[in-house]
C-alpha positions as a Markdown table, in Angstrom:
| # | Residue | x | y | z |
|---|---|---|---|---|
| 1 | Unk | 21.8 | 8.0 | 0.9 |
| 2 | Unk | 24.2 | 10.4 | -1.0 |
| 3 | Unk | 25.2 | 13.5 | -1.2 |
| 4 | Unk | 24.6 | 16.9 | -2.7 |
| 5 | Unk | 27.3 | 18.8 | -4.8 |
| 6 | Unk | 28.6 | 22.3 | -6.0 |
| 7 | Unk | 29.3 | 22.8 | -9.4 |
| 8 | Unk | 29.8 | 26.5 | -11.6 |
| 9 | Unk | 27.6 | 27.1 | -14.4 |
| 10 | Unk | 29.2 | 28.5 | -17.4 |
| 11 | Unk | 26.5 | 29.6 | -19.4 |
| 12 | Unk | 26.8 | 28.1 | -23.5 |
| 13 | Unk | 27.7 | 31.2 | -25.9 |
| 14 | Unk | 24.9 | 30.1 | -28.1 |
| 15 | Unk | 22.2 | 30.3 | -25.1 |
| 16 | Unk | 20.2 | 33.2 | -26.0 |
| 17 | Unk | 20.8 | 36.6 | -23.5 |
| 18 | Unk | 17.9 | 35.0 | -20.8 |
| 19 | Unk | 20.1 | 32.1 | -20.7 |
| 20 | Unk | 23.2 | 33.3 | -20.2 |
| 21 | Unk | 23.4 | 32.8 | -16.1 |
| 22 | Unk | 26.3 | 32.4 | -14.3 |
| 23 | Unk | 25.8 | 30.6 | -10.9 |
| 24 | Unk | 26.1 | 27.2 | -8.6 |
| 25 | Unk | 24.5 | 24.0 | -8.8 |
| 26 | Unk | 24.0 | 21.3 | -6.9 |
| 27 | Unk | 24.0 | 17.7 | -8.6 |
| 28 | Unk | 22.8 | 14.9 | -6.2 |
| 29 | Unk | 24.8 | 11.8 | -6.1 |
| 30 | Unk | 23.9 | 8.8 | -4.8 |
| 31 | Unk | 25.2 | 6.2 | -2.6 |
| 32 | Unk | 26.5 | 2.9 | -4.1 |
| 33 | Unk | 24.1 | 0.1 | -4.0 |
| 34 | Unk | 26.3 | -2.6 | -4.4 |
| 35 | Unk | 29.0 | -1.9 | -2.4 |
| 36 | Unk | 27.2 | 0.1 | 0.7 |
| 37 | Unk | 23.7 | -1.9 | 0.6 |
| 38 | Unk | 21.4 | -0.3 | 3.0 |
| 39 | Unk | 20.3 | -2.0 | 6.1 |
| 40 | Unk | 16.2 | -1.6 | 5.9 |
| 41 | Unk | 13.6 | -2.0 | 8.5 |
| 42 | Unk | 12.8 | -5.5 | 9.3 |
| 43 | Unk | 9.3 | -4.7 | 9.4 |
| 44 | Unk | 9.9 | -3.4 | 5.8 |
| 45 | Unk | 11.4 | -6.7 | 5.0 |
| 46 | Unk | 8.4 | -8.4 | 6.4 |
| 47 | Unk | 6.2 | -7.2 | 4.3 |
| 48 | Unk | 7.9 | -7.2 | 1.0 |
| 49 | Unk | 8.1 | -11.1 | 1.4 |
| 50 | Unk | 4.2 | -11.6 | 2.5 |
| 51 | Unk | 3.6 | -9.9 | -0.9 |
| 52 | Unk | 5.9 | -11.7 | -3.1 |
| 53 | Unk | 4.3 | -14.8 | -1.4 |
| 54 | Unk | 1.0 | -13.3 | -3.0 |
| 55 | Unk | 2.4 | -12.8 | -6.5 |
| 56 | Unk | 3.9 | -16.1 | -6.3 |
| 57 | Unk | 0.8 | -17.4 | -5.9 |
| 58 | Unk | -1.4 | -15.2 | -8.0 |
| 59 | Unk | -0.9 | -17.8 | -11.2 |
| 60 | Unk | -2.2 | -20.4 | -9.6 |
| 61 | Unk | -5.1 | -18.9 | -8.1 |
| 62 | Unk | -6.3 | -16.4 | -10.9 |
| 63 | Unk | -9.2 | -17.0 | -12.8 |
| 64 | Unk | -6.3 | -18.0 | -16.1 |
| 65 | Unk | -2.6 | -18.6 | -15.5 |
| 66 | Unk | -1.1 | -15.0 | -16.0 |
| 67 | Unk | 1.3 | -16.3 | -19.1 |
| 68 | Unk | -1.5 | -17.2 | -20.9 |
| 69 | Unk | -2.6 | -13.1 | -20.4 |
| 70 | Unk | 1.3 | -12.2 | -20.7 |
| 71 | Unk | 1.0 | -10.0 | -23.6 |
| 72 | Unk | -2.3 | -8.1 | -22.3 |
| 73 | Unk | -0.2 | -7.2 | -18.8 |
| 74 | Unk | 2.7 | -6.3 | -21.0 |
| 75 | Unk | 0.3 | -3.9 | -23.1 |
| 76 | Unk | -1.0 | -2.5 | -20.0 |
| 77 | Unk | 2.2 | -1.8 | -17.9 |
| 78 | Unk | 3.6 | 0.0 | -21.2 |
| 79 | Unk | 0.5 | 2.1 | -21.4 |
| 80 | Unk | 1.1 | 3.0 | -18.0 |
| 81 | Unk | 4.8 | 3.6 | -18.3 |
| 82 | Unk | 4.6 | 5.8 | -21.3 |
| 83 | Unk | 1.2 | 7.7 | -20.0 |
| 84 | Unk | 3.7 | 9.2 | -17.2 |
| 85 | Unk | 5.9 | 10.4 | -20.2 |
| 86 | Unk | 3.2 | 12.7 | -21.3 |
| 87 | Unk | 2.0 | 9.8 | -24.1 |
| 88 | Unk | -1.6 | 9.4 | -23.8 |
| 89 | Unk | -2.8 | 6.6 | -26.8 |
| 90 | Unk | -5.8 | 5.1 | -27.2 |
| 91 | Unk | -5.2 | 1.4 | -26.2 |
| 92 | Unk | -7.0 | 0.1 | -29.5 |
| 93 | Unk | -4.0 | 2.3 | -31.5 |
| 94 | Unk | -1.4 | 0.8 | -29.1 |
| 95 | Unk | -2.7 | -2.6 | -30.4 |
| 96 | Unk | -2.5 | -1.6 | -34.2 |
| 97 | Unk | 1.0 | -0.5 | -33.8 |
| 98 | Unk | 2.0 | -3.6 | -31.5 |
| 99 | Unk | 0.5 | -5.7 | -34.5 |
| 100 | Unk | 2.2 | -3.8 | -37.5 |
| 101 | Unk | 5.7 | -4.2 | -35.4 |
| 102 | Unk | 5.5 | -7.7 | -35.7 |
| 103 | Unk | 3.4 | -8.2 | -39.0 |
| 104 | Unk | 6.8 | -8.1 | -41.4 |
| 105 | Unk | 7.8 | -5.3 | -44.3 |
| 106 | Unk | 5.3 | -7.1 | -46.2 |
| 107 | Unk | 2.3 | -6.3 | -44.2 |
| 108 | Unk | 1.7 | -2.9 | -44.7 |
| 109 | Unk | -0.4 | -1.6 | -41.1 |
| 110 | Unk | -1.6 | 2.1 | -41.3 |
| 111 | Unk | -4.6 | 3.9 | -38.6 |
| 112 | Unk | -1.8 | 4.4 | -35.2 |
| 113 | Unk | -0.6 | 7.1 | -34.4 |
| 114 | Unk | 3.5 | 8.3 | -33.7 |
| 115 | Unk | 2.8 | 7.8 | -30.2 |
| 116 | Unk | 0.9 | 4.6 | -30.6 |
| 117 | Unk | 3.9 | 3.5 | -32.3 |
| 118 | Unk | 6.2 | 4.5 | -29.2 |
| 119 | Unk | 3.9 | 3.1 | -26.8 |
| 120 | Unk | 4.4 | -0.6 | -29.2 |
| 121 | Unk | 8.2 | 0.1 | -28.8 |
| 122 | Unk | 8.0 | 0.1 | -25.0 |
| 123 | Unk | 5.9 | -3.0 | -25.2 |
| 124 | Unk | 9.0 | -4.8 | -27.1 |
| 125 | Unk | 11.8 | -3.0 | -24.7 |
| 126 | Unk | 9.6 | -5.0 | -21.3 |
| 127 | Unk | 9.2 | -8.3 | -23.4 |
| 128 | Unk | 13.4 | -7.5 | -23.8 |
| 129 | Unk | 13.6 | -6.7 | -20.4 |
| 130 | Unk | 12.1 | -10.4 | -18.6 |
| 131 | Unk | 13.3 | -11.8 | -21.2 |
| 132 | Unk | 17.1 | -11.6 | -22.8 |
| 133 | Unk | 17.9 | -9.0 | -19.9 |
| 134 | Unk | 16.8 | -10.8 | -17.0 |
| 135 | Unk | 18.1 | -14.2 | -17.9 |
| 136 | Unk | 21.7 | -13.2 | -19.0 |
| 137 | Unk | 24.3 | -14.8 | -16.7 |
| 138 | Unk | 24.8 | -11.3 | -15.2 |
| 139 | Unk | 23.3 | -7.8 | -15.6 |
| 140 | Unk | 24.9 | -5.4 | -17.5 |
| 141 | Unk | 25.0 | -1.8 | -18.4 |
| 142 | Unk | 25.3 | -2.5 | -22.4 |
| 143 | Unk | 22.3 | -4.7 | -21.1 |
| 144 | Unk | 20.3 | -1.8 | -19.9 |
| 145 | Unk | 21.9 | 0.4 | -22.7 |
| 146 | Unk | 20.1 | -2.4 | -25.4 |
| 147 | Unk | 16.5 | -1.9 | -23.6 |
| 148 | Unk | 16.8 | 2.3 | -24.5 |
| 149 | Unk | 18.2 | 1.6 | -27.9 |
| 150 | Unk | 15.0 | -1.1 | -28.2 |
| 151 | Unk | 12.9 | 2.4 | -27.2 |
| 152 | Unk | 14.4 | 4.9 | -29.3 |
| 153 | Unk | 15.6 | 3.4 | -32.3 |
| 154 | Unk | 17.3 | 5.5 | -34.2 |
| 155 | Unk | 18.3 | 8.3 | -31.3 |
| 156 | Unk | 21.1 | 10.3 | -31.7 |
| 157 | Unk | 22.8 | 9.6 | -28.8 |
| 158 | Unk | 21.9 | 6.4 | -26.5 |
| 159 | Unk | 24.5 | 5.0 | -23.7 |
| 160 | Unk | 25.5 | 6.8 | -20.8 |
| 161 | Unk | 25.1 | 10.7 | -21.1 |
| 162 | Unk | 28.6 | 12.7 | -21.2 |
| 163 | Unk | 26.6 | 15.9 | -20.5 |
| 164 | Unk | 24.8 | 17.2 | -17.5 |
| 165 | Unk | 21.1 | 17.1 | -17.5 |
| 166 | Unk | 18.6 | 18.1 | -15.2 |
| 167 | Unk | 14.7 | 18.0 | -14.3 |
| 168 | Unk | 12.7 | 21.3 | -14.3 |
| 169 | Unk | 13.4 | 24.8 | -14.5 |
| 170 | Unk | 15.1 | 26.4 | -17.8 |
| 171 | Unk | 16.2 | 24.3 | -20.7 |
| 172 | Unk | 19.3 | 26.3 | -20.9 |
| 173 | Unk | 21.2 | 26.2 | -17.4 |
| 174 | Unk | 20.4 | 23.8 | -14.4 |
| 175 | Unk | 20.5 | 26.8 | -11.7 |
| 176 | Unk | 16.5 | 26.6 | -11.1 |
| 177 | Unk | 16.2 | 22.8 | -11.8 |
| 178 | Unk | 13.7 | 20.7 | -9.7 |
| 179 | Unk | 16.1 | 18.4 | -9.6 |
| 180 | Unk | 19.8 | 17.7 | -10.8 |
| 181 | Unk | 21.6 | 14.0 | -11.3 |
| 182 | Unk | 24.6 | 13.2 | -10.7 |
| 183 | Unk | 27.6 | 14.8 | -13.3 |
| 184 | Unk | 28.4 | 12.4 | -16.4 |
| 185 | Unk | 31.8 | 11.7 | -15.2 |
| 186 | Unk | 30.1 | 9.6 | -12.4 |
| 187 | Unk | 28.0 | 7.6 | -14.5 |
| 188 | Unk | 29.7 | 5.0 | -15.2 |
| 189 | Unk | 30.8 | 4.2 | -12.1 |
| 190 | Unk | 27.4 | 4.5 | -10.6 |
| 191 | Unk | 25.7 | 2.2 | -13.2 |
| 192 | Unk | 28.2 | -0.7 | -13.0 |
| 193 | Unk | 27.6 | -0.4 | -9.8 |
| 194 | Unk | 23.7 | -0.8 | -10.0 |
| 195 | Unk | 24.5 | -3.1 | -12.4 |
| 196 | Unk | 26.2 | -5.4 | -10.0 |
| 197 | Unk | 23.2 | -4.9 | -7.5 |
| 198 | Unk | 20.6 | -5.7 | -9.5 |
| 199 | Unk | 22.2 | -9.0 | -10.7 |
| 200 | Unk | 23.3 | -9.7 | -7.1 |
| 201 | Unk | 21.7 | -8.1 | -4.7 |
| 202 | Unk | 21.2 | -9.1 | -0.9 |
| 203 | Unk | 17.6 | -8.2 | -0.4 |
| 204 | Unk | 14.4 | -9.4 | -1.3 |
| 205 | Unk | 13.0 | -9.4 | -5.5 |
| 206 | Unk | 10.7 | -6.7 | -4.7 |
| 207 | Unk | 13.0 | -4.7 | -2.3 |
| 208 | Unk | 15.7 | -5.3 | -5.2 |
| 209 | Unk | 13.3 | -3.8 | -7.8 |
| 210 | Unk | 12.1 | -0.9 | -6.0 |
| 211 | Unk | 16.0 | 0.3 | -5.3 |
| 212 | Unk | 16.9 | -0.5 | -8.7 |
| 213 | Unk | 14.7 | 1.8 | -9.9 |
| 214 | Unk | 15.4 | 4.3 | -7.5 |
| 215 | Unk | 18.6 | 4.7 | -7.9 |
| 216 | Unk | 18.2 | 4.5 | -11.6 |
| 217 | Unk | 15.8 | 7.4 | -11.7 |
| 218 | Unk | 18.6 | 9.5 | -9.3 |
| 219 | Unk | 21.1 | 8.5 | -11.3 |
| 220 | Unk | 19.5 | 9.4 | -14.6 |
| 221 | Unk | 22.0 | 8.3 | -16.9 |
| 222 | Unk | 20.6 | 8.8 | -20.3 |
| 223 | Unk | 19.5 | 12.0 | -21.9 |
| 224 | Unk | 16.1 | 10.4 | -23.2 |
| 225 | Unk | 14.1 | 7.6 | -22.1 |
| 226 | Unk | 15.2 | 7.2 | -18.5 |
| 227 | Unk | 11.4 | 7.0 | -17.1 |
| 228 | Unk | 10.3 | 4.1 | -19.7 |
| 229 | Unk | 13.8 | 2.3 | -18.8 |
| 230 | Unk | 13.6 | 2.2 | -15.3 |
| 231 | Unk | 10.9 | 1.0 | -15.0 |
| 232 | Unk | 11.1 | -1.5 | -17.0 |
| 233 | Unk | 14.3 | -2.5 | -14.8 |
| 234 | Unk | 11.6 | -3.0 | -12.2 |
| 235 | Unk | 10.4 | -5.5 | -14.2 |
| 236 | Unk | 13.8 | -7.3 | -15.1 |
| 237 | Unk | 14.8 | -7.8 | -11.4 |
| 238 | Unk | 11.5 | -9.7 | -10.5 |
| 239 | Unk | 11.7 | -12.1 | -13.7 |
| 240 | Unk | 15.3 | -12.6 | -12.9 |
| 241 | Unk | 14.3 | -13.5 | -9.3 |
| 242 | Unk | 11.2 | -16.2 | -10.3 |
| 243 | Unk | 8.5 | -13.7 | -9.0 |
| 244 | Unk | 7.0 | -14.3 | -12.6 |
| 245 | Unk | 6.9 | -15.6 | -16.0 |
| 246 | Unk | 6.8 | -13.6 | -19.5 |
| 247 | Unk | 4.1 | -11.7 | -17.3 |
| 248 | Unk | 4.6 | -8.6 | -15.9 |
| 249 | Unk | 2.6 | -6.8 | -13.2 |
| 250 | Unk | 0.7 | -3.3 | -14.1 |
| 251 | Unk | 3.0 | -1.4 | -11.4 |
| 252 | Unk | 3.3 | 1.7 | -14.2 |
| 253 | Unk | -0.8 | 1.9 | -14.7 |
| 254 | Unk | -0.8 | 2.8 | -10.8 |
| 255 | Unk | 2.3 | 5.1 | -10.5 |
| 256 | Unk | 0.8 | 6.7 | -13.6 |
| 257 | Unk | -2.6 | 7.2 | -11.4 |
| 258 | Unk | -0.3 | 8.6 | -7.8 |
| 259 | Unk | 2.2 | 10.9 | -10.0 |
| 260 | Unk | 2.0 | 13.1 | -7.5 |
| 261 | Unk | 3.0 | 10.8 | -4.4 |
| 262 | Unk | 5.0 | 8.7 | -6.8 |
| 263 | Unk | 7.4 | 12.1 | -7.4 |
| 264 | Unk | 7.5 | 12.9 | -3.9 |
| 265 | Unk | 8.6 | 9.1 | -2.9 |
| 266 | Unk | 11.3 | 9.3 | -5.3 |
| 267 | Unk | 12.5 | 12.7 | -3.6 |
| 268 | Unk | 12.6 | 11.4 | 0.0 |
| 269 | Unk | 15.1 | 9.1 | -1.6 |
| 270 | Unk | 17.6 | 11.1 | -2.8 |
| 271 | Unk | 17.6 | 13.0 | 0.9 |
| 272 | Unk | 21.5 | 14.0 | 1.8 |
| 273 | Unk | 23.2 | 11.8 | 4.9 |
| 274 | Unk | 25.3 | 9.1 | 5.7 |
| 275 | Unk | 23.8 | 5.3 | 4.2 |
| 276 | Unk | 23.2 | 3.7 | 7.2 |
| 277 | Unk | 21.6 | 6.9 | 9.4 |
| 278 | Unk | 18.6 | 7.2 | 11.0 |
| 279 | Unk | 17.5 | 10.2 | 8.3 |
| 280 | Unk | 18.5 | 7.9 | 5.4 |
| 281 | Unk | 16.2 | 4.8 | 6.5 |
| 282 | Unk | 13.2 | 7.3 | 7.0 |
| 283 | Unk | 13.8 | 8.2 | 3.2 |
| 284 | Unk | 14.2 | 4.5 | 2.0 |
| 285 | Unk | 11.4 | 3.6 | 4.4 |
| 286 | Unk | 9.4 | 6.4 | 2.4 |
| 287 | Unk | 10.1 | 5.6 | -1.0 |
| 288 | Unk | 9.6 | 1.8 | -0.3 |
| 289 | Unk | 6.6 | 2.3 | 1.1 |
| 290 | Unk | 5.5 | 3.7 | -1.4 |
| 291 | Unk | 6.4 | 1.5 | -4.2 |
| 292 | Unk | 5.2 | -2.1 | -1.8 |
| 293 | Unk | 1.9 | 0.1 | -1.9 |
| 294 | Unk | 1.8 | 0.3 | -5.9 |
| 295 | Unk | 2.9 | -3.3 | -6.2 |
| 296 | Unk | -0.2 | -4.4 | -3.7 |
| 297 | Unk | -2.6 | -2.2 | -6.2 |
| 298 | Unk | -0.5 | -4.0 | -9.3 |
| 299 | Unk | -1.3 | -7.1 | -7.8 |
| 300 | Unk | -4.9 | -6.7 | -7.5 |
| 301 | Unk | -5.1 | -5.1 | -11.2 |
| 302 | Unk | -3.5 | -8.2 | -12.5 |
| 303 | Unk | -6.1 | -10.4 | -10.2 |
| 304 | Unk | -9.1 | -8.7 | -11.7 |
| 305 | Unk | -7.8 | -8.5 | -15.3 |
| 306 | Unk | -7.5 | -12.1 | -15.0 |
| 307 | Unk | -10.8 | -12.6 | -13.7 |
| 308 | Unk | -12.3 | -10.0 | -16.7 |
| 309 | Unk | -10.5 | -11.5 | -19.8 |
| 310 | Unk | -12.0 | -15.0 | -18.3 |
| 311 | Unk | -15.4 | -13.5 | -18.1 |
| 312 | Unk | -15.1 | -11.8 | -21.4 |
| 313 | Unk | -14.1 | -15.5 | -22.8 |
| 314 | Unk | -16.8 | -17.1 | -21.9 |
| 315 | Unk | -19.4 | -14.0 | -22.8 |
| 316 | Unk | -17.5 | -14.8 | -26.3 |
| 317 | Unk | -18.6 | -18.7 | -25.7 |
| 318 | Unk | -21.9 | -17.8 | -25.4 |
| 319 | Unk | -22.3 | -15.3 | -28.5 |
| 320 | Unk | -20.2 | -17.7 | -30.6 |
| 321 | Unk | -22.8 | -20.9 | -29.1 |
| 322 | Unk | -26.2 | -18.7 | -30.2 |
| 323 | Unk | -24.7 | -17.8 | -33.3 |
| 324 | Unk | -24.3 | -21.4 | -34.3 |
| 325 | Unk | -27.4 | -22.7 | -32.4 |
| 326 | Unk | -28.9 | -20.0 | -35.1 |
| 327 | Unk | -27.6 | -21.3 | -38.3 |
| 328 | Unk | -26.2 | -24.6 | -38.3 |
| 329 | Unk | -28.1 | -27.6 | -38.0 |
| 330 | Unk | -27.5 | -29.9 | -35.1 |
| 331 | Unk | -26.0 | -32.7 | -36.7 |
| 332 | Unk | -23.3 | -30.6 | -37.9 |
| 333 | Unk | -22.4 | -28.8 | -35.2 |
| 334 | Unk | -18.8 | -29.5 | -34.7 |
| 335 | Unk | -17.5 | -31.7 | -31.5 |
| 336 | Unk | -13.5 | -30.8 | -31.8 |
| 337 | Unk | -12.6 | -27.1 | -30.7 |
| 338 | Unk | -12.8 | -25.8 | -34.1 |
| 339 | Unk | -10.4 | -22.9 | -35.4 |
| 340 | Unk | -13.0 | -20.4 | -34.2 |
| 341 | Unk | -12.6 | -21.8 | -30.6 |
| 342 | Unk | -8.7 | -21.8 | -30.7 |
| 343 | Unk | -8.7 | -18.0 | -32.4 |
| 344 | Unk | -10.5 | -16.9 | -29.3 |
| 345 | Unk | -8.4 | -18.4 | -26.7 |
| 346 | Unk | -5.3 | -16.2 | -28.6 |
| 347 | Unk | -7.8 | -12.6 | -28.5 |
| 348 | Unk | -6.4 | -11.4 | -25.1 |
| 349 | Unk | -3.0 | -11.9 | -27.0 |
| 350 | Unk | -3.4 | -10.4 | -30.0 |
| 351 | Unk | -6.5 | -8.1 | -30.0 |
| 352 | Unk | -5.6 | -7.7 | -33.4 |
| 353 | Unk | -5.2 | -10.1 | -36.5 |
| 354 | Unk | -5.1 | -10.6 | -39.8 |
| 355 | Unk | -5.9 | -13.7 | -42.0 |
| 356 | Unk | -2.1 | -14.4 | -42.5 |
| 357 | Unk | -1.5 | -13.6 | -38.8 |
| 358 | Unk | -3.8 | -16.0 | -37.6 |
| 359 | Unk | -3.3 | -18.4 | -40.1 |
| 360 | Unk | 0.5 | -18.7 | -38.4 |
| 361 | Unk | -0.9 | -18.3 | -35.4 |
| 362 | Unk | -2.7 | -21.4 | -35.0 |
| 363 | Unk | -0.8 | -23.1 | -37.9 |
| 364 | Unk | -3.2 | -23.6 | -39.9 |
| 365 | Unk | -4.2 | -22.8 | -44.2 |
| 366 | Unk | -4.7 | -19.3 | -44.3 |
| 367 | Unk | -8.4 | -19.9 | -45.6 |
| 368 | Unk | -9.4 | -21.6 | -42.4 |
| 369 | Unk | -7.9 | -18.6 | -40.0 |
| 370 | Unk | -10.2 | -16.5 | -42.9 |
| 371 | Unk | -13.3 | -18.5 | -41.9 |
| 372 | Unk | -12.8 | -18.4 | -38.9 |
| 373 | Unk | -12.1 | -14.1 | -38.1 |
| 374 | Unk | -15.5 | -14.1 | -40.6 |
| 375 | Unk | -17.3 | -16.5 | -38.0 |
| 376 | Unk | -16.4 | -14.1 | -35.0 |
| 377 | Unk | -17.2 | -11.0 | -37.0 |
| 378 | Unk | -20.9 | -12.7 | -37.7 |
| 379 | Unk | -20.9 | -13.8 | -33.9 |
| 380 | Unk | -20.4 | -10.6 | -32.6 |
| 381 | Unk | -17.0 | -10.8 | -31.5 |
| 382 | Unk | -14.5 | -9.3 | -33.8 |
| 383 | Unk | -15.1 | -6.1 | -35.9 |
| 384 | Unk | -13.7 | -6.0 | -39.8 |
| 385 | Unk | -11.4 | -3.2 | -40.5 |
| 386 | Unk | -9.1 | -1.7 | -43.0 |
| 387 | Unk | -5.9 | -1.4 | -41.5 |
| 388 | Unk | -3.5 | -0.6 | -44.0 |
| 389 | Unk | -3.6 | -1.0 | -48.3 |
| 390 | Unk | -4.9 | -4.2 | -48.8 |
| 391 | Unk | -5.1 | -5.6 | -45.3 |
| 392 | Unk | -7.8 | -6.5 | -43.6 |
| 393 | Unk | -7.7 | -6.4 | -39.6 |
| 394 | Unk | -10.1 | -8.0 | -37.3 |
| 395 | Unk | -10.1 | -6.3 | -34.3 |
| 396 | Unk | -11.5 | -6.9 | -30.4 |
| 397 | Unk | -12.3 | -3.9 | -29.1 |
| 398 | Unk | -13.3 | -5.2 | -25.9 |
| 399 | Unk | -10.0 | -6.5 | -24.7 |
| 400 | Unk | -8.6 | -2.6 | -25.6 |
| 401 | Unk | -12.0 | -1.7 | -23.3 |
| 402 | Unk | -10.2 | -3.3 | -20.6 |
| 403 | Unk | -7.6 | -1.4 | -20.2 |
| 404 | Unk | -9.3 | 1.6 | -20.5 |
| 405 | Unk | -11.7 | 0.5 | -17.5 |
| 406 | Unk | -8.5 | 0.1 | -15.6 |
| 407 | Unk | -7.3 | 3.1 | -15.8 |
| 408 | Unk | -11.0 | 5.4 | -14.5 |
| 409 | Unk | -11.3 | 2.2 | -12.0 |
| 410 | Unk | -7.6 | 3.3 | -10.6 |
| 411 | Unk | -8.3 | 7.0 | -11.1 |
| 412 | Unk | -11.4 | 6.4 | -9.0 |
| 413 | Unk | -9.9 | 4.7 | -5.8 |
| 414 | Unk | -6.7 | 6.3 | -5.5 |
């Protein structure tokens, strides 16, 4: 599993007199992956692959194929992932901010908040992340460098750290720390070498992603955004394996709900002892335990967000079906899906629009997307905002709902 350290603290002249302790530390370094990959529990194994043959057949048996709700699991996981980082957004900002990312320097998108706005960049680092990272010939680590520059653009120092850093205790010396990764001279080495697994490793895609993220999270190689990376890497190794599409399962929205058990999983797996011991396949057994149990829960969420964006279409077939019964005339009723109808299949997509945005959306004039988002708002559906100088937003604030209703219905059960 790895191994524990010694190091001598020389306290930093500029630390103020509370700071200045002399004393020994004791990094944690972890096993290779690659070149020492653990032998697990077959009944472990067993498991893992029932559940992958669940996800694998989740698409075809959820209420819509999950791509065509890929962009509502990626706002959802990225909630989740950024909640555990202390970044607690309404999901109806998250949206705004996702929107104004995309809407061009000509769109000007006001109303979201700073964290709103870091919530929308962790939604583009996952779409990165099963996307370019997961279908490069190989995994790399300027691959995984490129998902925390996509997070913290900007950042004064992204790439491997070349200082030591630590979890807990004083920000000026590691000698209380709740935990202490491995020193910066062993970083490199360590993430070629989880590089190397996670493009090529022997064991199962969720077994894969669970140790990736493991080991990432010991080996804590950046000095910012090591949380929101790894677990987007979780992410990456089950694209890259075919366990799913652009989609993404909520695994984040459950950890975020377990903090507790998910902290104490991921400290059974840095327990000290040779890789193939009896003590080190308890603590891999622990940790992965743990994390089959999340992705079970994941699945699920992803099952019944399915099943609740399909019900919430047709409620929306319904209002939008009275509202024309109410003031249009038989005769003219219209027998093609109109641009209405194709605007509401994209809502669990894009929660918010504009009348440019939709217009290029559906390819179509931008006075038709305009008469259609009015047709919605007079339905019922969509509400009318101002969302920046001269924009007007139409907004669904029930597919936001949704993931709100996740979050007490995960809080509830746990």
């Amino acid at each position: 599993m790895g191994r524990y350290g010694e190091q001598l603290w020389s306290p930093d002249p500029a630390a103020p007199l509370r700071g200045r302790r002399v004393g020994v530390y004791r990094p944690y370094c972890p096993d290779l992956l690659a070149s020492y990959p653990p032998v697990l529990q077959e009944d472990l194994v067993s498991r893992a692959m029932a559940i992958e043959a669940g996800i694998r057949s989740l698409s075809a048996t959820a209420a819509v194929g999950l791509d065509r709700v890929a962009g509502f699991l990626l706002r959802s996981e990225a909630i989740g992932s950024s909640r555990m980082e202390g970044i607690r957004v309404a999901p109806q900002q998250v949206a705004l901010a996702e929107f104004a990312v995309g809407a061009g320097p000509d769109t000007v998108v006001e109303g979201f908040s700073t964290g709103a706005r870091r919530v929308a960049r962790n939604i583009t680092a996952l779409r990165q992340a099963v996307t370019d990272v997961a279908r490069a010939g190989t995994i790399t680590v300027d691959g995984i460098v490129s998902l925390q520059r996509t997070l913290l653009p900007g950042h004064r120092s992204t790439g491997p750290r070349t200082v030591q850093t630590w979890l807990g205790g004083s920000e000026w010396n590691p000698l209380d720390a709740a935990f202490i990764p491995p020193p910066a001279s062993a970083v490199g080495r360590l993430m070629a070498d989880l590089a190397t697994y996670a493009s090529e490793g022997p064991h199962p895609p969720l077994i894969q992603a669970g140790l990736v993220h493991a080991q990432f999270e010991t080996i804590q190689p950046f000095d910012d955004g090591n949380g929101r990376v790894g677990r987007t890497l979780i992410h990456t190794v089950l694209a890259r394996r075919g366990l799913l599409g652009r989609a993404v399962l909520p695994v984040s929205l459950v950890f975020m709900t377990r903090p507790r058990e998910y902290v104490r999983a991921l400290t059974a797996f840095c327990h000290e002892g040779p890789p193939n011991s009896m003590v080190a396949r308890t603590a891999l057994n622990q940790w992965l335990t743990f994390f089959l149990d999340a992705v079970v829960v994941a699945v699920e969420e992803a099952r019944t967000f399915t099943a609740e964006l399909a019900e919430l279409r047709r409620s929306w077939d319904v209002r939008l079906s009275a509202f024309r019964n109410r003031t249009t005339a038989p005769r003219n009723r219209p027998w093609e899906p109109s641009v209405s109808d194709r605007l509401l299949a994209a809502l669990s997509e894009s929660p918010v629009i504009t009348e440019v945005s939709a217009a290029r959306l559906l390819d179509v004039p931008p006075q038709a997307a305009w008469a259609a988002a009015e047709e919605l708002v007079a339905a019922g559906i969509l509400r009318r905002r101002q969302i920046g100088r001269g924009t007007i937003g139409y907004l669904s604030r029930e597919v936001s709902d949704l993931l709100s209703s996740a979050e007490r219905r995960l809080t509830s059960v746990k």
